[in-house]
Amino acid sequence: MSGTTQSGTPITALKVATAVAATDNVLGVVKNTDGTQEAQQVPVGVIGDAVSEAAGIPAAVQAAENAATTAQAASDASYKNATQAVNDKIGVAGGAAELDNKAQLLLQGESALAVTPATAASGTTPATPAKLKPLLPLDETATVGNAGNTLGDAVSQAAGAVQANGGDASNALVLASGASAARTVSDRASDALSVQDFGANGTAADDVPALTSAAGVLDVKNAVRLHVASGLNLTMDGSLASATALGQIIPVGSGTLEDAASSLWALHPEHLPYASMFPPTVLPQHLVEFHQAIANFRAGTISYVYVGVMGDSIFATASNMVSHTENAMYAWMQALREQFPDVTFRFKNCAIGGTTWYDMASDTYAPPGWMNPTTAVWKTAVAAEGFHLLLLHSAGNDVDVFDPVSADTIIRYFQGLANPPSVVVGLSYTPSKSSTTSASYHAYYQQGYQNGLHLIIHWLRGYCLKNGVGFLDFYRWKSMIIEGFDPDEMALEQIVPDATTSLPAFGSPVTSVKGQYNTSWSFPAVKNGRGDSADTLTDFAIAYALSANPSIIGLSIGSNCTNTVQDKDFYVFFNDASGKIAYSWSDGLEENANNRVVTDIPVPTTWPAYMNFMVKGSQVVVQIWQTLSNTTWTPGSLVSLGTGFTTIFAGLIPRFGGAFTPVVSWSNQDTELSVYNLCIGNQVSVTGGGRRYMPWATNDAPAKASTAAGGSDAYHLNAYGVRDILAHVFRAQVWGFDDHLFAPVIYGGASIAGGLAVTSGNITQTSGSLVNESGTVGPKSNFATQGFNLTTAGDQTVLTTTPATSGAASFVYRPLNADGTNANLGYNGSGFTGVGFGCDDDGTLYCSGGFGVFNKKVTTIPKITGAKSTDPIMLQIMTALSSFGLINDATTS
């Protein structure tokens, strides 16, 4: 810069300012608006604005600000779009949201990273899990930890195992302690499948499909056990579809199972034991005729022992068997031959498929052609075979048409033959519960059929027990090993009164119904702790009080058999003219009145009266409280148990099975009934009180049809079902006899090596004669003894006796005439009647018979004395007379 100031100082000599504020002034020449110029003080800020404007800086700044605003808006829109894109991918199969290589995901404090299923579960479709895969910027071959594992392995395990809710650990590897091979979690989980794995939740709509899916998976795995975890009540809708699924599995666990159609399905706790065979139900006392035939064969009087079967298709050729070796008759005959290896047996099958007890007892039903029958009627053709042992079996076709009179008739028909067989009755098993046919009563999966079958089986079992007939209980054994419970070993459990029912409390009057002629009370729907209901039971014990004389009181003890008109109630009469309590009952065969019995128990004179009524199995016990004669003791609270009660009746009554509702009815409508105890059980329910077992196999297994093993998928068993059910029962019976276990029966032709010793009791001759090798000793009514012993002396048998009193006869054998008078022994003028000897009443020797002194005492026999004759003829005569006891030869030489 050149020039000087006004004072002449060069401008270059002036100081240089190092800091200028916007408010500082500088000297400058300013052009006025009129064009003139003059020196003025100019503020630095004015100069800066002028310079900025001249350089276009304000416009540039504004443009920059506008650009920044636009960029922010674009950034916001991009973020929003990216967020929406991520949200759109959540829950979508195959969805993915990516962060670029400069983005960071920071989780601080209590932040969490959640991975939820890609798709939620719906119906039977399981959820599709999402996966979290940690990606680390490290070489996957790098080793981590002290074990030398690669980072890649660690990442893979972490990806499958370290998951938040909803994650998938299926492919994680686990190694069992002590094992050498790791397996995926999914494989280990499938070792013990649970129905919850397939979406079961306690509703029939979801549980039936879940069970069906589970059964299919188990079938592929050749497995049958399906777990039901605690807290789940697996609910079936009672359809054939649910029965089909249940039939393929054995459900186990600590949950519960309920089927709307049948109480023979149940969940089996895993601690249950497997069943073992119950005691034999065919014993030597049931086989007298059969054992007589065994003895006859051994004595050589018959050439073989003959065994047969009559009944329905279960033992017939038409039983869908694959071979006759797989029919249970083969196993039966093998069991007999094993117990009697020295005996020759023959067998004939007289069974006809589709038949009933009514058909067997019919006078017109034709026999099968393969019998080569000699008559046109089935039962008479079977009788003509002359069997020594005969099995009668029917039940499956009898449901809804069972006729107990026919069953009794055909059994007694064979027992009444001139040469009867030993009759054994077969109690049929339950068919497959997952099978059905076109006939409604053959809907095996429904409770109606199951009750109908049990009605028959329970009656037949009671009939056999009461009448001493051996029986083969296939029903019980199959229930134990397939259904998983023993219907014959029951535990009754007390119910809980319910104020909303007709049994509001123990000890209070029940809510009864007054009819035109009597008052009645039906067991209400009160339950015990295990879920049995009193209106659906088979067995019960009830203690109650009657406020006044009921005149007559009846209690039903069985279900209703539609094919008999006989009453099913047990009646107790308090109105008998004798003043004593009377009772009557019917077993379905005859009128109730025919079994009326008047007891020696007086009708109570003071009321209330307390009674105890117990019905369990085939046993019925009825009791009443009577004041004791030797003590003032009273039962008090023990009236609920019947302690000290007097028994009116106790015995076996064949009664119809199946669940039913008991009804109490009485004649005096002014009488009130108060219940003090009620315990119940149900033989047609797995959980009804029977002893529990773990099933051997599924419901389907025994009858599952195949070309290789037979079976019908319904009632007829395959080879394995025959082996496990029918053959097992046949082999468990006592077809032989053991003198150490049972009172011995000596059959005709039998011999006892070493002799027979009786240390106590009597040898009883029930029929016929006591026979030695050379003749008849006599019928028991004509043979009286007062102590005798048999001893041997050389080749002789010596009878010695001891008189009961001095001078009395100690051994008397005196036959009687038809009119009771003494009969002669030996020749009586018209023929020989026998030979014998004994002592007369005065103790002297008494001889009688066709040779010897006829009705003469030994002391009256003529005595011949003198010199013995030398004539040969006379000597022979004397010798003969003396040898026959006609003379006492006292001659001397």
mmCIF file of N, CA and C in Angstrom, residues 585-690:
data_model
loop_
_atom_site.group_PDB
_atom_site.id
_atom_site.type_symbol
_atom_site.label_atom_id
_atom_site.label_comp_id
_atom_site.label_asym_id
_atom_site.label_seq_id
_atom_site.Cartn_x
_atom_site.Cartn_y
_atom_site.Cartn_z
ATOM 1 N N TRP A 585 -84.439 -114.848 46.366
ATOM 2 C CA TRP A 585 -83.618 -114.287 45.306
ATOM 3 C C TRP A 585 -83.784 -115.131 44.051
ATOM 4 N N SER A 586 -83.376 -114.589 42.933
ATOM 5 C CA SER A 586 -83.404 -115.324 41.680
ATOM 6 C C SER A 586 -82.055 -115.206 40.996
ATOM 7 N N ASP A 587 -81.640 -116.296 40.378
ATOM 8 C CA ASP A 587 -80.399 -116.287 39.604
ATOM 9 C C ASP A 587 -80.667 -116.203 38.112
ATOM 10 N N GLY A 588 -81.896 -115.859 37.745
ATOM 11 C CA GLY A 588 -82.249 -115.765 36.337
ATOM 12 C C GLY A 588 -82.770 -117.052 35.754
ATOM 13 N N LEU A 589 -82.796 -118.129 36.555
ATOM 14 C CA LEU A 589 -83.246 -119.425 36.051
ATOM 15 C C LEU A 589 -84.646 -119.782 36.529
ATOM 16 N N GLU A 590 -84.994 -119.386 37.739
ATOM 17 C CA GLU A 590 -86.298 -119.755 38.280
ATOM 18 C C GLU A 590 -86.891 -118.585 39.037
ATOM 19 N N GLU A 591 -88.154 -118.723 39.375
ATOM 20 C CA GLU A 591 -88.872 -117.665 40.058
ATOM 21 C C GLU A 591 -88.238 -117.356 41.413
ATOM 22 N N ASN A 592 -88.286 -116.078 41.745
ATOM 23 C CA ASN A 592 -87.770 -115.638 43.031
ATOM 24 C C ASN A 592 -88.402 -116.408 44.183
ATOM 25 N N ALA A 593 -89.688 -116.654 44.066
ATOM 26 C CA ALA A 593 -90.414 -117.308 45.162
ATOM 27 C C ALA A 593 -89.919 -118.725 45.416
ATOM 28 N N ASN A 594 -89.350 -119.369 44.400
ATOM 29 C CA ASN A 594 -88.871 -120.740 44.578
ATOM 30 C C ASN A 594 -87.649 -120.822 45.484
ATOM 31 N N ASN A 595 -86.995 -119.692 45.678
ATOM 32 C CA ASN A 595 -85.819 -119.663 46.547
ATOM 33 C C ASN A 595 -86.108 -118.983 47.881
ATOM 34 N N ARG A 596 -87.377 -118.906 48.253
ATOM 35 C CA ARG A 596 -87.738 -118.237 49.509
ATOM 36 C C ARG A 596 -87.359 -119.117 50.697
ATOM 37 N N VAL A 597 -86.683 -118.502 51.668
ATOM 38 C CA VAL A 597 -86.242 -119.208 52.874
ATOM 39 C C VAL A 597 -86.673 -118.408 54.091
ATOM 40 N N VAL A 598 -87.269 -119.094 55.056
ATOM 41 C CA VAL A 598 -87.636 -118.468 56.325
ATOM 42 C C VAL A 598 -86.530 -118.764 57.328
ATOM 43 N N THR A 599 -85.945 -117.735 57.897
ATOM 44 C CA THR A 599 -84.849 -117.895 58.842
ATOM 45 C C THR A 599 -85.374 -118.099 60.257
ATOM 46 N N ASP A 600 -84.463 -118.241 61.198
ATOM 47 C CA ASP A 600 -84.845 -118.305 62.610
ATOM 48 C C ASP A 600 -84.623 -116.972 63.297
ATOM 49 N N ILE A 601 -84.456 -115.911 62.493
ATOM 50 C CA ILE A 601 -84.202 -114.567 63.034
ATOM 51 C C ILE A 601 -85.533 -113.841 63.199
ATOM 52 N N PRO A 602 -85.887 -113.417 64.421
ATOM 53 C CA PRO A 602 -87.173 -112.745 64.615
ATOM 54 C C PRO A 602 -87.203 -111.370 63.964
ATOM 55 N N VAL A 603 -88.380 -110.963 63.517
ATOM 56 C CA VAL A 603 -88.570 -109.623 62.967
ATOM 57 C C VAL A 603 -88.370 -108.614 64.098
ATOM 58 N N PRO A 604 -87.608 -107.552 63.870
ATOM 59 C CA PRO A 604 -87.387 -106.561 64.929
ATOM 60 C C PRO A 604 -88.708 -106.009 65.470
ATOM 61 N N THR A 605 -88.717 -105.753 66.752
ATOM 62 C CA THR A 605 -89.909 -105.155 67.396
ATOM 63 C C THR A 605 -89.692 -103.684 67.693
ATOM 64 N N THR A 606 -88.444 -103.252 67.650
ATOM 65 C CA THR A 606 -88.146 -101.833 67.835
ATOM 66 C C THR A 606 -87.423 -101.323 66.605
ATOM 67 N N TRP A 607 -87.715 -100.087 66.250
ATOM 68 C CA TRP A 607 -87.142 -99.472 65.055
ATOM 69 C C TRP A 607 -86.530 -98.132 65.416
ATOM 70 N N PRO A 608 -85.517 -97.649 64.734
ATOM 71 C CA PRO A 608 -85.010 -98.124 63.445
ATOM 72 C C PRO A 608 -84.245 -99.437 63.556
ATOM 73 N N ALA A 609 -84.161 -100.129 62.420
ATOM 74 C CA ALA A 609 -83.369 -101.349 62.291
ATOM 75 C C ALA A 609 -82.220 -101.059 61.330
ATOM 76 N N TYR A 610 -81.069 -101.617 61.643
ATOM 77 C CA TYR A 610 -79.868 -101.365 60.847
ATOM 78 C C TYR A 610 -79.519 -102.616 60.039
ATOM 79 N N MET A 611 -79.230 -102.407 58.756
ATOM 80 C CA MET A 611 -78.912 -103.516 57.866
ATOM 81 C C MET A 611 -77.606 -103.251 57.120
ATOM 82 N N ASN A 612 -76.984 -104.326 56.719
ATOM 83 C CA ASN A 612 -75.736 -104.263 55.958
ATOM 84 C C ASN A 612 -75.884 -105.194 54.759
ATOM 85 N N PHE A 613 -75.629 -104.682 53.565
ATOM 86 C CA PHE A 613 -75.859 -105.430 52.334
ATOM 87 C C PHE A 613 -74.594 -105.344 51.495
ATOM 88 N N MET A 614 -73.958 -106.502 51.241
ATOM 89 C CA MET A 614 -72.696 -106.517 50.506
ATOM 90 C C MET A 614 -72.808 -107.406 49.273
ATOM 91 N N VAL A 615 -72.436 -106.860 48.121
ATOM 92 C CA VAL A 615 -72.480 -107.580 46.849
ATOM 93 C C VAL A 615 -71.139 -107.361 46.164
ATOM 94 N N LYS A 616 -70.302 -108.389 46.162
ATOM 95 C CA LYS A 616 -68.973 -108.272 45.581
ATOM 96 C C LYS A 616 -68.621 -109.596 44.927
ATOM 97 N N GLY A 617 -68.291 -109.567 43.638
ATOM 98 C CA GLY A 617 -68.069 -110.803 42.904
ATOM 99 C C GLY A 617 -69.373 -111.578 42.820
ATOM 100 N N SER A 618 -69.325 -112.872 43.099
ATOM 101 C CA SER A 618 -70.541 -113.690 43.095
ATOM 102 C C SER A 618 -71.087 -113.902 44.506
ATOM 103 N N GLN A 619 -70.442 -113.312 45.494
ATOM 104 C CA GLN A 619 -70.868 -113.484 46.876
ATOM 105 C C GLN A 619 -71.801 -112.359 47.301
ATOM 106 N N VAL A 620 -72.888 -112.744 47.982
ATOM 107 C CA VAL A 620 -73.858 -111.791 48.507
ATOM 108 C C VAL A 620 -74.015 -112.058 50.001
ATOM 109 N N VAL A 621 -73.928 -111.006 50.801
ATOM 110 C CA VAL A 621 -74.082 -111.113 52.257
ATOM 111 C C VAL A 621 -75.100 -110.074 52.708
ATOM 112 N N VAL A 622 -76.121 -110.524 53.474
ATOM 113 C CA VAL A 622 -77.156 -109.641 53.995
ATOM 114 C C VAL A 622 -77.204 -109.820 55.505
ATOM 115 N N GLN A 623 -77.118 -108.717 56.254
ATOM 116 C CA GLN A 623 -77.073 -108.775 57.715
ATOM 117 C C GLN A 623 -78.022 -107.761 58.334
ATOM 118 N N ILE A 624 -78.373 -108.006 59.600
ATOM 119 C CA ILE A 624 -79.233 -107.090 60.348
ATOM 120 C C ILE A 624 -78.750 -107.050 61.795
ATOM 121 N N TRP A 625 -78.900 -105.893 62.425
ATOM 122 C CA TRP A 625 -78.502 -105.765 63.826
ATOM 123 C C TRP A 625 -79.622 -106.270 64.728
ATOM 124 N N GLN A 626 -79.221 -107.148 65.672
ATOM 125 C CA GLN A 626 -80.128 -107.625 66.706
ATOM 126 C C GLN A 626 -79.486 -107.390 68.062
ATOM 127 N N THR A 627 -80.309 -107.055 69.026
ATOM 128 C CA THR A 627 -79.789 -106.874 70.376
ATOM 129 C C THR A 627 -79.159 -108.167 70.865
ATOM 130 N N LEU A 628 -77.965 -108.060 71.433
ATOM 131 C CA LEU A 628 -77.244 -109.248 71.888
ATOM 132 C C LEU A 628 -77.820 -109.735 73.216
ATOM 133 N N SER A 629 -77.815 -111.063 73.406
ATOM 134 C CA SER A 629 -78.437 -111.663 74.593
ATOM 135 C C SER A 629 -77.496 -111.722 75.792
ATOM 136 N N ASN A 630 -76.191 -111.726 75.570
ATOM 137 C CA ASN A 630 -75.243 -111.900 76.674
ATOM 138 C C ASN A 630 -74.461 -110.638 77.015
ATOM 139 N N THR A 631 -74.737 -109.546 76.324
ATOM 140 C CA THR A 631 -74.006 -108.309 76.571
ATOM 141 C C THR A 631 -74.873 -107.124 76.174
ATOM 142 N N THR A 632 -74.524 -105.983 76.687
ATOM 143 C CA THR A 632 -75.261 -104.754 76.354
ATOM 144 C C THR A 632 -74.576 -103.977 75.241
ATOM 145 N N TRP A 633 -73.552 -104.597 74.621
ATOM 146 C CA TRP A 633 -72.791 -103.888 73.588
ATOM 147 C C TRP A 633 -73.676 -103.531 72.401
ATOM 148 N N THR A 634 -73.482 -102.344 71.869
ATOM 149 C CA THR A 634 -74.172 -101.904 70.653
ATOM 150 C C THR A 634 -73.131 -101.400 69.664
ATOM 151 N N PRO A 635 -73.405 -101.450 68.380
ATOM 152 C CA PRO A 635 -72.392 -101.093 67.387
ATOM 153 C C PRO A 635 -72.053 -99.619 67.331
ATOM 154 N N GLY A 636 -72.962 -98.737 67.726
ATOM 155 C CA GLY A 636 -72.664 -97.311 67.638
ATOM 156 C C GLY A 636 -72.302 -96.911 66.224
ATOM 157 N N SER A 637 -71.148 -96.248 66.087
ATOM 158 C CA SER A 637 -70.719 -95.799 64.760
ATOM 159 C C SER A 637 -70.357 -96.962 63.855
ATOM 160 N N LEU A 638 -70.188 -98.165 64.424
ATOM 161 C CA LEU A 638 -69.819 -99.331 63.620
ATOM 162 C C LEU A 638 -70.996 -99.888 62.821
ATOM 163 N N VAL A 639 -72.161 -99.229 62.914
ATOM 164 C CA VAL A 639 -73.274 -99.655 62.053
ATOM 165 C C VAL A 639 -72.891 -99.507 60.584
ATOM 166 N N SER A 640 -71.932 -98.631 60.303
ATOM 167 C CA SER A 640 -71.508 -98.446 58.912
ATOM 168 C C SER A 640 -70.742 -99.649 58.388
ATOM 169 N N LEU A 641 -70.263 -100.502 59.296
ATOM 170 C CA LEU A 641 -69.513 -101.696 58.897
ATOM 171 C C LEU A 641 -70.293 -102.980 59.134
ATOM 172 N N GLY A 642 -71.354 -102.929 59.932
ATOM 173 C CA GLY A 642 -72.105 -104.135 60.233
ATOM 174 C C GLY A 642 -71.468 -104.987 61.308
ATOM 175 N N THR A 643 -70.632 -104.400 62.131
ATOM 176 C CA THR A 643 -69.957 -105.165 63.189
ATOM 177 C C THR A 643 -70.977 -105.708 64.186
ATOM 178 N N GLY A 644 -70.907 -107.025 64.435
ATOM 179 C CA GLY A 644 -71.807 -107.651 65.393
ATOM 180 C C GLY A 644 -73.179 -107.977 64.841
ATOM 181 N N PHE A 645 -73.393 -107.735 63.546
ATOM 182 C CA PHE A 645 -74.700 -107.980 62.952
ATOM 183 C C PHE A 645 -74.951 -109.486 62.802
ATOM 184 N N THR A 646 -76.216 -109.849 62.719
ATOM 185 C CA THR A 646 -76.637 -111.230 62.476
ATOM 186 C C THR A 646 -76.809 -111.441 60.975
ATOM 187 N N THR A 647 -76.282 -112.542 60.470
ATOM 188 C CA THR A 647 -76.330 -112.809 59.039
ATOM 189 C C THR A 647 -77.656 -113.439 58.642
ATOM 190 N N ILE A 648 -78.360 -112.788 57.730
ATOM 191 C CA ILE A 648 -79.596 -113.328 57.161
ATOM 192 C C ILE A 648 -79.262 -114.296 56.028
ATOM 193 N N PHE A 649 -78.323 -113.905 55.192
ATOM 194 C CA PHE A 649 -77.914 -114.750 54.070
ATOM 195 C C PHE A 649 -76.449 -114.468 53.758
ATOM 196 N N ALA A 650 -75.717 -115.507 53.408
ATOM 197 C CA ALA A 650 -74.351 -115.362 52.907
ATOM 198 C C ALA A 650 -74.080 -116.533 51.976
ATOM 199 N N GLY A 651 -73.810 -116.255 50.732
ATOM 200 C CA GLY A 651 -73.582 -117.336 49.783
ATOM 201 C C GLY A 651 -73.301 -116.815 48.395
ATOM 202 N N LEU A 652 -73.132 -117.747 47.460
ATOM 203 C CA LEU A 652 -72.869 -117.421 46.058
ATOM 204 C C LEU A 652 -74.174 -117.358 45.290
ATOM 205 N N ILE A 653 -74.350 -116.307 44.511
ATOM 206 C CA ILE A 653 -75.530 -116.158 43.652
ATOM 207 C C ILE A 653 -75.052 -115.796 42.248
ATOM 208 N N PRO A 654 -75.344 -116.604 41.248
ATOM 209 C CA PRO A 654 -75.042 -116.188 39.876
ATOM 210 C C PRO A 654 -75.832 -114.921 39.553
ATOM 211 N N ARG A 655 -75.141 -113.854 39.248
ATOM 212 C CA ARG A 655 -75.831 -112.596 38.945
ATOM 213 C C ARG A 655 -75.275 -112.008 37.654
ATOM 214 N N PHE A 656 -76.096 -111.264 36.978
ATOM 215 C CA PHE A 656 -75.725 -110.724 35.677
ATOM 216 C C PHE A 656 -74.767 -109.549 35.863
ATOM 217 N N GLY A 657 -73.702 -109.561 35.052
ATOM 218 C CA GLY A 657 -72.683 -108.527 35.150
ATOM 219 C C GLY A 657 -73.054 -107.302 34.342
ATOM 220 N N GLY A 658 -72.049 -106.473 34.092
ATOM 221 C CA GLY A 658 -72.277 -105.208 33.407
ATOM 222 C C GLY A 658 -72.636 -104.132 34.408
ATOM 223 N N ALA A 659 -72.249 -102.890 34.109
ATOM 224 C CA ALA A 659 -72.532 -101.782 35.015
ATOM 225 C C ALA A 659 -74.032 -101.494 35.046
ATOM 226 N N PHE A 660 -74.564 -101.222 36.235
ATOM 227 C CA PHE A 660 -75.982 -100.946 36.384
ATOM 228 C C PHE A 660 -76.197 -99.959 37.533
ATOM 229 N N THR A 661 -77.444 -99.505 37.694
ATOM 230 C CA THR A 661 -77.814 -98.603 38.777
ATOM 231 C C THR A 661 -78.660 -99.366 39.786
ATOM 232 N N PRO A 662 -78.141 -99.676 40.973
ATOM 233 C CA PRO A 662 -78.945 -100.387 41.978
ATOM 234 C C PRO A 662 -80.121 -99.534 42.453
ATOM 235 N N VAL A 663 -81.209 -100.222 42.743
ATOM 236 C CA VAL A 663 -82.416 -99.568 43.247
ATOM 237 C C VAL A 663 -82.874 -100.293 44.504
ATOM 238 N N VAL A 664 -83.151 -99.532 45.572
ATOM 239 C CA VAL A 664 -83.730 -100.078 46.798
ATOM 240 C C VAL A 664 -85.214 -99.722 46.790
ATOM 241 N N SER A 665 -86.052 -100.708 47.054
ATOM 242 C CA SER A 665 -87.503 -100.444 47.088
ATOM 243 C C SER A 665 -88.103 -101.135 48.304
ATOM 244 N N TRP A 666 -89.128 -100.517 48.890
ATOM 245 C CA TRP A 666 -89.788 -101.102 50.051
ATOM 246 C C TRP A 666 -91.271 -100.776 50.013
ATOM 247 N N SER A 667 -92.046 -101.585 50.724
ATOM 248 C CA SER A 667 -93.507 -101.534 50.602
ATOM 249 C C SER A 667 -94.136 -100.454 51.471
ATOM 250 N N ASN A 668 -93.693 -100.303 52.697
ATOM 251 C CA ASN A 668 -94.293 -99.332 53.615
ATOM 252 C C ASN A 668 -93.831 -97.935 53.261
ATOM 253 N N GLN A 669 -94.728 -97.123 52.748
ATOM 254 C CA GLN A 669 -94.339 -95.803 52.278
ATOM 255 C C GLN A 669 -94.034 -94.831 53.408
ATOM 256 N N ASP A 670 -94.331 -95.212 54.644
ATOM 257 C CA ASP A 670 -93.995 -94.348 55.782
ATOM 258 C C ASP A 670 -92.571 -94.587 56.281
ATOM 259 N N THR A 671 -91.900 -95.596 55.732
ATOM 260 C CA THR A 671 -90.546 -95.919 56.162
ATOM 261 C C THR A 671 -89.540 -95.025 55.448
ATOM 262 N N GLU A 672 -88.589 -94.510 56.225
ATOM 263 C CA GLU A 672 -87.498 -93.729 55.645
ATOM 264 C C GLU A 672 -86.201 -94.544 55.706
ATOM 265 N N LEU A 673 -85.349 -94.326 54.713
ATOM 266 C CA LEU A 673 -84.083 -95.035 54.628
ATOM 267 C C LEU A 673 -82.941 -94.034 54.771
ATOM 268 N N SER A 674 -82.020 -94.317 55.685
ATOM 269 C CA SER A 674 -80.842 -93.472 55.884
ATOM 270 C C SER A 674 -79.583 -94.303 55.632
ATOM 271 N N VAL A 675 -78.719 -93.812 54.774
ATOM 272 C CA VAL A 675 -77.497 -94.527 54.404
ATOM 273 C C VAL A 675 -76.353 -94.096 55.324
ATOM 274 N N TYR A 676 -75.625 -95.089 55.865
ATOM 275 C CA TYR A 676 -74.486 -94.815 56.738
ATOM 276 C C TYR A 676 -73.148 -95.103 56.057
ATOM 277 N N ASN A 677 -73.195 -95.875 55.009
ATOM 278 C CA ASN A 677 -71.953 -96.184 54.290
ATOM 279 C C ASN A 677 -72.315 -96.683 52.905
ATOM 280 N N LEU A 678 -71.527 -96.304 51.904
ATOM 281 C CA LEU A 678 -71.718 -96.807 50.545
ATOM 282 C C LEU A 678 -70.349 -96.863 49.867
ATOM 283 N N CYS A 679 -69.904 -98.079 49.582
ATOM 284 C CA CYS A 679 -68.640 -98.299 48.882
ATOM 285 C C CYS A 679 -68.942 -98.979 47.556
ATOM 286 N N ILE A 680 -68.216 -98.605 46.503
ATOM 287 C CA ILE A 680 -68.572 -99.082 45.169
ATOM 288 C C ILE A 680 -67.336 -99.479 44.367
ATOM 289 N N GLY A 681 -67.565 -100.250 43.308
ATOM 290 C CA GLY A 681 -66.535 -100.633 42.356
ATOM 291 C C GLY A 681 -67.177 -100.979 41.025
ATOM 292 N N ASN A 682 -66.360 -101.053 39.979
ATOM 293 C CA ASN A 682 -66.891 -101.300 38.634
ATOM 294 C C ASN A 682 -65.960 -102.251 37.893
ATOM 295 N N GLN A 683 -66.422 -103.474 37.635
ATOM 296 C CA GLN A 683 -65.620 -104.479 36.953
ATOM 297 C C GLN A 683 -65.500 -104.236 35.452
ATOM 298 N N VAL A 684 -66.249 -103.278 34.913
ATOM 299 C CA VAL A 684 -66.175 -102.988 33.487
ATOM 300 C C VAL A 684 -65.440 -101.668 33.255
ATOM 301 N N SER A 685 -64.605 -101.293 34.213
ATOM 302 C CA SER A 685 -63.792 -100.087 34.103
ATOM 303 C C SER A 685 -62.382 -100.407 34.574
ATOM 304 N N VAL A 686 -61.397 -100.004 33.786
ATOM 305 C CA VAL A 686 -60.001 -100.274 34.157
ATOM 306 C C VAL A 686 -59.675 -99.621 35.495
ATOM 307 N N THR A 687 -60.256 -98.460 35.762
ATOM 308 C CA THR A 687 -59.968 -97.729 36.990
ATOM 309 C C THR A 687 -61.042 -97.946 38.050
ATOM 310 N N GLY A 688 -61.844 -99.006 37.912
ATOM 311 C CA GLY A 688 -62.977 -99.214 38.809
ATOM 312 C C GLY A 688 -62.671 -99.995 40.069
ATOM 313 N N GLY A 689 -61.396 -100.223 40.380
ATOM 314 C CA GLY A 689 -61.060 -100.908 41.618
ATOM 315 C C GLY A 689 -60.352 -102.229 41.435
ATOM 316 N N GLY A 690 -60.239 -102.719 40.191
ATOM 317 C CA GLY A 690 -59.517 -103.959 39.940
ATOM 318 C C GLY A 690 -58.020 -103.749 40.071
#
